[in-house]
N, CA, C and O atoms as a printed pandas DataFrame, in Angstrom:
     atom_number atom_name residue_name chain_id  residue_number  x_coord  y_coord  z_coord
0              1         N          UNK        A               1 -106.467  -11.898  148.954
1              2        CA          UNK        A               1 -106.197  -12.461  150.468
2              3         C          UNK        A               1 -106.947  -11.193  150.965
3              4         O          UNK        A               1 -107.076  -10.107  150.399
4              5         N          UNK        A               2 -107.624  -11.813  152.737
5              6        CA          UNK        A               2 -107.931  -11.013  153.325
6              7         C          UNK        A               2 -107.354  -11.201  154.791
7              8         O          UNK        A               2 -107.128  -12.394  154.994
8              9         N          UNK        A               3 -107.003  -10.289  156.019
9             10        CA          UNK        A               3 -106.694  -10.939  156.810
10            11         C          UNK        A               3 -107.741   -9.935  157.901
11            12         O          UNK        A               3 -107.997   -8.738  157.775
12            13         N          UNK        A               4 -108.235  -10.936  159.025
13            14        CA          UNK        A               4 -109.386   -9.708  159.537
14            15         C          UNK        A               4 -109.002  -10.259  161.067
15            16         O          UNK        A               4 -108.647  -11.406  161.335
16            17         N          UNK        A               5 -109.160   -9.164  161.991
17            18        CA          UNK        A               5 -109.043   -9.155  163.768
18            19         C          UNK        A               5 -110.610   -9.270  164.173
19            20         O          UNK        A               5 -111.546   -8.955  163.438
20            21         N          UNK        A               6 -110.703   -9.761  165.432
21            22        CA          UNK        A               6 -112.263   -9.821  165.632
22            23         C          UNK        A               6 -111.923   -9.804  167.438
23            24         O          UNK        A               6 -110.902  -10.066  168.075
24            25         N          UNK        A               7 -113.162   -9.412  167.809
25            26        CA          UNK        A               7 -113.265   -9.633  169.341
26            27         C          UNK        A               7 -113.412  -10.997  169.581
27            28         O          UNK        A               7 -113.844  -11.800  168.754
28            29         N          UNK        A               8 -112.992  -11.299  170.900
29            30        CA          UNK        A               8 -113.408  -12.974  171.010
30            31         C          UNK        A               8 -112.791  -13.615  170.349
31            32         O          UNK        A               8 -111.621  -13.387  170.044
32            33         N          UNK        A               9 -113.494  -14.600  169.977
33            34        CA          UNK        A               9 -112.710  -15.766  169.042
34            35         C          UNK        A               9 -113.138  -16.065  167.936
35            36         O          UNK        A               9 -112.870  -17.135  167.389
36            37         N          UNK        A              10 -114.096  -14.886  167.280
37            38        CA          UNK        A              10 -114.608  -14.442  165.855
38            39         C          UNK        A              10 -115.479  -15.892  165.381
39            40         O          UNK        A              10 -115.249  -16.331  164.254
40            41         N          UNK        A              11 -116.337  -16.513  166.148
41            42        CA          UNK        A              11 -116.826  -17.494  165.712
42            43         C          UNK        A              11 -117.885  -17.247  164.397
43            44         O          UNK        A              11 -118.057  -17.982  163.424
44            45         N          UNK        A              12 -118.494  -16.022  164.704
45            46        CA          UNK        A              12 -119.107  -15.652  163.580
46            47         C          UNK        A              12 -118.511  -15.618  161.904
47            48         O          UNK        A              12 -119.025  -15.927  160.829
48            49         N          UNK        A              13 -117.065  -15.036  162.339
49            50        CA          UNK        A              13 -116.575  -14.890  160.860
50            51         C          UNK        A              13 -115.869  -16.303  160.314
51            52         O          UNK        A              13 -115.524  -16.736  159.215
52            53         N          UNK        A              14 -115.851  -16.711  161.490
53            54        CA          UNK        A              14 -115.461  -18.277  161.227
54            55         C          UNK        A              14 -116.515  -19.412  160.066
55            56         O          UNK        A              14 -116.314  -20.056  159.036
56            57         N          UNK        A              15 -117.520  -19.177  160.878
57            58        CA          UNK        A              15 -118.873  -19.747  160.023
58            59         C          UNK        A              15 -119.106  -19.161  158.586
59            60         O          UNK        A              15 -119.285  -19.703  157.495
60            61         N          UNK        A              16 -119.030  -17.738  159.025
61            62        CA          UNK        A              16 -119.369  -17.252  157.636
62            63         C          UNK        A              16 -118.559  -17.641  156.345
63            64         O          UNK        A              16 -119.030  -18.032  155.277
64            65         N          UNK        A              17 -116.809  -17.387  156.783
65            66        CA          UNK        A              17 -116.069  -18.134  156.265
66            67         C          UNK        A              17 -116.249  -19.332  155.503
67            68         O          UNK        A              17 -116.123  -19.386  154.279
68            69         N          UNK        A              18 -116.556  -20.321  156.272
69            70        CA          UNK        A              18 -116.700  -21.818  156.050
70            71         C          UNK        A              18 -117.857  -21.758  155.092
71            72         O          UNK        A              18 -117.596  -22.416  154.084
72            73         N          UNK        A              19 -119.096  -21.174  155.056
73            74        CA          UNK        A              19 -120.537  -21.550  154.066
74            75         C          UNK        A              19 -120.260  -20.084  153.282
75            76         O          UNK        A              19 -121.288  -19.718  152.712
76            77         N          UNK        A              20 -119.202  -19.212  153.121
77            78        CA          UNK        A              20 -119.727  -18.077  152.194
78            79         C          UNK        A              20 -118.857  -18.607  150.913
79            80         O          UNK        A              20 -117.828  -19.276  150.818
80            81         N          UNK        A              21 -119.705  -18.026  150.015
81            82        CA          UNK        A              21 -119.569  -17.825  148.503
82            83         C          UNK        A              21 -118.157  -17.355  148.221
83            84         O          UNK        A              21 -117.897  -16.538  149.104
84            85         N          UNK        A              22 -117.078  -17.493  147.367
85            86        CA          UNK        A              22 -116.098  -17.024  146.773
86            87         C          UNK        A              22 -115.015  -17.281  147.862
87            88         O          UNK        A              22 -113.895  -16.779  147.768
88            89         N          UNK        A              23 -115.402  -18.112  148.939
89            90        CA          UNK        A              23 -114.010  -18.387  150.003
90            91         C          UNK        A              23 -112.989  -19.517  149.305
91            92         O          UNK        A              23 -113.589  -20.498  148.865
92            93         N          UNK        A              24 -111.843  -19.522  149.174
93            94        CA          UNK        A              24 -111.456  -20.212  148.477
94            95         C          UNK        A              24 -110.322  -21.065  149.445
95            96         O          UNK        A              24 -109.806  -22.098  149.020
96            97         N          UNK        A              25 -110.021  -20.543  150.706
97            98        CA          UNK        A              25 -109.100  -20.876  151.566
98            99         C          UNK        A              25 -109.306  -19.598  152.998
99           100         O          UNK        A              25 -109.267  -18.371  153.092
100          101         N          UNK        A              26 -109.490  -20.548  153.755
101          102        CA          UNK        A              26 -109.808  -20.043  155.254
102          103         C          UNK        A              26 -108.908  -20.275  156.404
103          104         O          UNK        A              26 -108.839  -21.499  156.510
104          105         N          UNK        A              27 -108.191  -19.727  157.308
105          106        CA          UNK        A              27 -107.266  -20.061  158.173
106          107         C          UNK        A              27 -107.406  -19.559  159.439
107          108         O          UNK        A              27 -107.872  -18.421  159.388
108          109         N          UNK        A              28 -107.176  -19.970  160.647
109          110        CA          UNK        A              28 -107.222  -19.188  162.225
110          111         C          UNK        A              28 -105.828  -19.277  162.050
111          112         O          UNK        A              28 -105.138  -20.222  161.667
112          113         N          UNK        A              29 -105.464  -17.875  162.473
113          114        CA          UNK        A              29 -103.853  -17.547  162.774
114          115         C          UNK        A              29 -104.008  -17.118  164.109
115          116         O          UNK        A              29 -104.991  -16.850  164.801
116          117         N          UNK        A              30 -102.369  -17.120  164.359
117          118        CA          UNK        A              30 -101.826  -16.102  165.355
118          119         C          UNK        A              30 -101.051  -14.998  165.014
119          120         O          UNK        A              30 -100.239  -15.154  164.102
120          121         N          UNK        A              31 -101.155  -13.670  165.683
121          122        CA          UNK        A              31 -100.187  -12.635  165.331
122          123         C          UNK        A              31 -101.469  -11.461  164.893
123          124         O          UNK        A              31 -102.512  -11.118  165.451
124          125         N          UNK        A              32 -100.961  -11.166  163.932
125          126        CA          UNK        A              32 -101.293   -9.820  163.366
126          127         C          UNK        A              32 -103.036  -10.099  162.910
127          128         O          UNK        A              32 -103.838   -9.245  163.289
128          129         N          UNK        A              33 -103.536  -11.255  162.134
129          130        CA          UNK        A              33 -104.968  -11.204  162.153
130          131         C          UNK        A              33 -105.367  -12.650  162.768
131          132         O          UNK        A              33 -104.521  -13.494  163.063
132          133         N          UNK        A              34 -106.785  -12.831  162.926
133          134        CA          UNK        A              34 -107.143  -13.833  163.693
134          135         C          UNK        A              34 -107.302  -14.955  162.596
135          136         O          UNK        A              34 -107.028  -16.143  162.768
136          137         N          UNK        A              35 -107.764  -14.413  161.499
137          138        CA          UNK        A              35 -108.301  -15.205  160.427
138          139         C          UNK        A              35 -107.748  -14.760  159.181
139          140         O          UNK        A              35 -107.934  -13.567  158.945
140          141         N          UNK        A              36 -107.203  -15.330  158.444
141          142        CA          UNK        A              36 -106.421  -15.165  157.154
142          143         C          UNK        A              36 -107.536  -16.093  155.782
143          144         O          UNK        A              36 -107.843  -17.285  155.820
144          145         N          UNK        A              37 -107.850  -15.290  154.926
145          146        CA          UNK        A              37 -108.605  -16.241  153.821
146          147         C          UNK        A              37 -108.243  -15.555  152.154
147          148         O          UNK        A              37 -107.931  -14.396  151.883
148          149         N          UNK        A              38 -108.404  -16.643  151.295
149          150        CA          UNK        A              38 -108.652  -15.965  150.116
150          151         C          UNK        A              38 -110.001  -15.944  149.309
151          152         O          UNK        A              38 -110.704  -16.948  149.203
152          153         N          UNK        A              39 -110.236  -15.026  148.885
153          154        CA          UNK        A              39 -111.346  -15.042  148.443
154          155         C          UNK        A              39 -111.529  -14.584  146.864
155          156         O          UNK        A              39 -110.935  -13.588  146.453
156          157         N          UNK        A              40 -112.418  -15.397  145.971
157          158        CA          UNK        A              40 -112.243  -15.264  144.615
158          159         C          UNK        A              40 -113.602  -14.887  144.156
159          160         O          UNK        A              40 -114.599  -15.514  144.515
160          161         N          UNK        A              41 -113.645  -13.844  143.346
161          162        CA          UNK        A              41 -114.951  -13.470  142.879
162          163         C          UNK        A              41 -114.653  -13.142  141.568
163          164         O          UNK        A              41 -113.472  -13.181  141.225
164          165         N          UNK        A              42 -115.869  -12.690  140.432
165          166        CA          UNK        A              42 -115.701  -12.575  139.392
166          167         C          UNK        A              42 -115.341  -11.007  139.147
167          168         O          UNK        A              42 -114.779  -10.773  138.077
168          169         N          UNK        A              43 -115.528  -10.198  139.780
169          170        CA          UNK        A              43 -115.081   -8.522  139.721
170          171         C          UNK        A              43 -114.723   -8.059  140.702
171          172         O          UNK        A              43 -115.100   -8.622  141.730
172          173         N          UNK        A              44 -113.889   -6.904  140.819
173          174        CA          UNK        A              44 -113.853   -5.986  141.649
174          175         C          UNK        A              44 -114.947   -5.576  142.700
175          176         O          UNK        A              44 -114.625   -5.699  143.881
176          177         N          UNK        A              45 -116.254   -5.085  142.395
177          178        CA          UNK        A              45 -117.072   -5.194  142.532
178          179         C          UNK        A              45 -117.838   -6.150  143.542
179          180         O          UNK        A              45 -118.257   -5.738  144.624
180          181         N          UNK        A              46 -117.964   -7.247  143.176
181          182        CA          UNK        A              46 -118.229   -8.559  143.880
182          183         C          UNK        A              46 -116.978   -8.697  144.992
183          184         O          UNK        A              46 -117.353   -8.772  146.162
184          185         N          UNK        A              47 -116.038   -8.723  144.834
185          186        CA          UNK        A              47 -114.942   -8.687  145.863
186          187         C          UNK        A              47 -115.445   -7.515  147.007
187          188         O          UNK        A              47 -115.716   -7.928  148.135
188          189         N          UNK        A              48 -115.535   -6.455  146.792
189          190        CA          UNK        A              48 -116.000   -5.235  147.562
190          191         C          UNK        A              48 -116.944   -5.701  147.955
191          192         O          UNK        A              48 -116.924   -5.807  149.181
192          193         N          UNK        A              49 -118.011   -6.134  147.389
193          194        CA          UNK        A              49 -119.314   -6.631  148.321
194          195         C          UNK        A              49 -118.951   -7.745  149.342
195          196         O          UNK        A              49 -119.492   -7.572  150.434
196          197         N          UNK        A              50 -118.325   -8.621  149.266
197          198        CA          UNK        A              50 -117.920   -9.737  149.985
198          199         C          UNK        A              50 -116.739   -9.320  151.298
199          200         O          UNK        A              50 -116.602   -9.935  152.355
200          201         N          UNK        A              51 -116.070   -8.248  150.899
201          202        CA          UNK        A              51 -115.486   -7.689  152.002
202          203         C          UNK        A              51 -116.105   -6.983  153.043
203          204         O          UNK        A              51 -115.624   -6.873  154.171
204          205         N          UNK        A              52 -117.377   -6.412  152.597
205          206        CA          UNK        A              52 -118.089   -5.637  153.219
206          207         C          UNK        A              52 -119.036   -6.693  154.124
207          208         O          UNK        A              52 -119.397   -6.481  155.281
208          209         N          UNK        A              53 -119.314   -7.741  153.413
209          210        CA          UNK        A              53 -120.036   -8.341  154.061
210          211         C          UNK        A              53 -119.562   -8.909  155.398
211          212         O          UNK        A              53 -120.249   -8.956  156.418
212          213         N          UNK        A              54 -118.259   -9.349  155.263
213          214        CA          UNK        A              54 -117.484   -9.733  156.422
214          215         C          UNK        A              54 -117.043   -8.676  157.594
215          216         O          UNK        A              54 -116.700   -9.069  158.708
216          217         N          UNK        A              55 -117.081   -7.545  157.292
217          218        CA          UNK        A              55 -116.747   -6.337  157.801
218          219         C          UNK        A              55 -117.966   -6.094  158.943
219          220         O          UNK        A              55 -117.891   -5.817  160.140
220          221         N          UNK        A              56 -119.034   -6.300  158.120
221          222        CA          UNK        A              56 -120.148   -5.971  159.084
222          223         C          UNK        A              56 -120.672   -7.274  159.670
223          224         O          UNK        A              56 -121.894   -7.424  159.691
224          225         N          UNK        A              57 -119.972   -8.126  160.096
225          226        CA          UNK        A              57 -120.016   -9.047  160.797
226          227         C          UNK        A              57 -120.002   -8.866  162.294
227          228         O          UNK        A              57 -119.165   -8.070  162.719
228          229         N          UNK        A              58 -120.770   -9.455  163.150
229          230        CA          UNK        A              58 -120.399   -8.761  164.762
230          231         C          UNK        A              58 -118.992   -9.495  165.107
231          232         O          UNK        A              58 -118.472  -10.554  164.756
232          233         N          UNK        A              59 -118.605   -8.362  166.013
233          234        CA          UNK        A              59 -117.464   -8.646  166.714
234          235         C          UNK        A              59 -116.093   -8.468  165.660
235          236         O          UNK        A              59 -114.969   -8.426  166.161
236          237         N          UNK        A              60 -116.278   -8.370  164.206
237          238        CA          UNK        A              60 -115.231   -7.994  163.491
238          239         C          UNK        A              60 -114.578   -6.467  163.448
239          240         O          UNK        A              60 -115.219   -5.535  162.962
240          241         N          UNK        A              61 -113.489   -6.325  163.897
241          242        CA          UNK        A              61 -112.929   -5.130  164.031
242          243         C          UNK        A              61 -111.748   -4.364  163.364
243          244         O          UNK        A              61 -111.271   -3.242  163.538
244          245         N          UNK        A              62 -111.456   -5.421  162.520
245          246        CA          UNK        A              62 -110.468   -4.536  161.473
246          247         C          UNK        A              62 -110.542   -5.764  160.386
247          248         O          UNK        A              62 -110.703   -6.915  160.792
248          249         N          UNK        A              63 -110.435   -5.509  159.169
249          250        CA          UNK        A              63 -110.049   -6.081  157.499
250          251         C          UNK        A              63 -108.907   -5.619  157.097
251          252         O          UNK        A              63 -108.726   -4.416  157.283
252          253         N          UNK        A              64 -108.012   -6.268  156.560
253          254        CA          UNK        A              64 -107.010   -5.991  155.459
254          255         C          UNK        A              64 -107.344   -6.902  154.256
255          256         O          UNK        A              64 -107.882   -8.008  154.289
256          257         N          UNK        A              65 -106.880   -6.156  153.117
257          258        CA          UNK        A              65 -107.103   -7.147  152.144
258          259         C          UNK        A              65 -105.914   -6.620  151.340
259          260         O          UNK        A              65 -105.228   -5.674  151.726
260          261         N          UNK        A              66 -105.684   -7.366  150.060
261          262        CA          UNK        A              66 -104.647   -7.286  149.386
262          263         C          UNK        A              66 -104.847   -8.014  147.995
263          264         O          UNK        A              66 -105.769   -8.800  147.776
264          265         N          UNK        A              67 -104.043   -7.720  147.242
265          266        CA          UNK        A              67 -104.015   -8.504  145.876
266          267         C          UNK        A              67 -102.847   -9.427  145.581
267          268         O          UNK        A              67 -101.812   -9.216  146.212
268          269         N          UNK        A              68 -102.872  -10.231  144.872
269          270        CA          UNK        A              68 -101.666  -11.125  144.512
270          271         C          UNK        A              68 -101.578  -10.866  142.986
271          272         O          UNK        A              68 -102.369  -11.421  142.224
272          273         N          UNK        A              69 -100.682  -10.083  142.571
273          274        CA          UNK        A              69 -100.238   -9.683  140.839
274          275         C          UNK        A              69  -99.679  -11.234  140.528
275          276         O          UNK        A              69  -99.922  -11.510  139.353
276          277         N          UNK        A              70  -99.190  -12.027  141.037
277          278        CA          UNK        A              70  -98.877  -13.066  140.419
278          279         C          UNK        A              70  -98.651  -14.347  141.703
279          280         O          UNK        A              70  -98.152  -14.071  142.794
280          281         N          UNK        A              71  -99.068  -15.594  141.366
281          282        CA          UNK        A              71  -98.463  -16.408  142.325
282          283         C          UNK        A              71  -97.276  -17.206  141.933
283          284         O          UNK        A              71  -97.191  -18.027  141.020
284          285         N          UNK        A              72  -96.299  -16.789  142.853
285          286        CA          UNK        A              72  -94.955  -17.687  142.680
286          287         C          UNK        A              72  -94.748  -19.019  142.775
287          288         O          UNK        A              72  -94.198  -19.758  141.958
288          289         N          UNK        A              73  -95.431  -19.391  144.286
289          290        CA          UNK        A              73  -95.669  -21.045  144.416
290          291         C          UNK        A              73  -96.821  -20.738  145.620
291          292         O          UNK        A              73  -97.089  -19.757  146.315
292          293         N          UNK        A              74  -97.398  -22.221  145.476
293          294        CA          UNK        A              74  -98.354  -22.182  146.248
294          295         C          UNK        A              74  -98.635  -23.788  146.251
295          296         O          UNK        A              74  -98.896  -24.487  145.272
296          297         N          UNK        A              75  -98.491  -24.260  147.867
297          298        CA          UNK        A              75  -98.386  -25.728  147.850
298          299         C          UNK        A              75  -99.068  -26.030  149.226
299          300         O          UNK        A              75  -98.479  -25.798  150.281
300          301         N          UNK        A              76 -100.377  -26.574  149.176
301          302        CA          UNK        A              76 -100.942  -26.842  150.320
302          303         C          UNK        A              76 -100.687  -28.877  150.845
303          304         O          UNK        A              76 -101.015  -29.383  151.919
304          305         N          UNK        A              77 -100.136  -29.462  149.843
305          306        CA          UNK        A              77 -100.445  -30.884  150.027
306          307         C          UNK        A              77  -99.225  -31.237  151.224
307          308         O          UNK        A              77  -99.306  -32.404  151.605
308          309         N          UNK        A              78  -98.503  -30.718  151.650
309          310        CA          UNK        A              78  -97.665  -30.955  152.900
310          311         C          UNK        A              78  -98.241  -30.664  154.224
311          312         O          UNK        A              78  -99.051  -29.774  154.485
312          313         N          UNK        A              79  -97.793  -31.405  154.914
313          314        CA          UNK        A              79  -97.990  -31.297  156.605
314          315         C          UNK        A              79  -97.408  -30.707  157.055
315          316         O          UNK        A              79  -96.213  -30.539  156.815
316          317         N          UNK        A              80  -98.299  -29.997  158.170
317          318        CA          UNK        A              80  -97.232  -29.222  159.114
318          319         C          UNK        A              80  -96.424  -29.812  159.917
319          320         O          UNK        A              80  -95.607  -29.094  160.493
320          321         N          UNK        A              81  -96.417  -31.182  160.169
321          322        CA          UNK        A              81  -96.087  -32.073  161.354
322          323         C          UNK        A              81  -94.953  -32.982  160.441
323          324         O          UNK        A              81  -95.386  -33.887  159.728
324          325         N          UNK        A              82  -93.818  -32.766  160.483
325          326        CA          UNK        A              82  -92.741  -33.290  159.934
326          327         C          UNK        A              82  -92.549  -34.847  160.745
327          328         O          UNK        A              82  -92.148  -34.848  161.909
328          329         N          UNK        A              83  -92.855  -36.101  160.063
329          330        CA          UNK        A              83  -92.632  -37.446  161.145
330          331         C          UNK        A              83  -91.252  -37.584  161.795
331          332         O          UNK        A              83  -90.901  -38.151  162.831
332          333         N          UNK        A              84  -90.467  -36.781  160.719
333          334        CA          UNK        A              84  -89.055  -37.055  161.213
334          335         C          UNK        A              84  -88.537  -36.438  162.388
335          336         O          UNK        A              84  -87.583  -37.002  162.924
336          337         N          UNK        A              85  -88.981  -35.386  162.893
337          338        CA          UNK        A              85  -89.202  -34.345  163.865
338          339         C          UNK        A              85  -89.789  -34.913  165.051
339          340         O          UNK        A              85  -89.229  -34.774  166.138
340          341         N          UNK        A              86  -90.802  -35.501  164.935
341          342        CA          UNK        A              86  -91.742  -36.143  166.160
342          343         C          UNK        A              86  -91.429  -37.467  166.372
343          344         O          UNK        A              86  -91.687  -38.018  167.442
344          345         N          UNK        A              87  -90.842  -38.083  165.355
345          346        CA          UNK        A              87  -90.671  -39.628  166.071
346          347         C          UNK        A              87  -90.045  -39.847  167.428
347          348         O          UNK        A              87  -89.147  -39.124  167.859
348          349         N          UNK        A              88  -90.418  -40.599  167.910
349          350        CA          UNK        A              88  -89.839  -41.062  169.285
350          351         C          UNK        A              88  -88.849  -41.890  169.353
351          352         O          UNK        A              88  -88.411  -42.240  170.449
């Protein structure tokens, strides 16, 4: 996983993540990072190269990366909008 902060809206970062090789998941975020992404690469060297490519994009001010040692639960099938909460 990586979190990135950028000046302005980070449009070049978002475009690169959408088209980028090795990007498994990407989301705009509020809070500590403007964007959070999951990068999947075949080696540590390839991961480093991808992070450096993102770090070099115009407007990117900070990147923080971390590794997952084990995935305990991951589920993107649900919606953020609960129909019971928002029904009129």
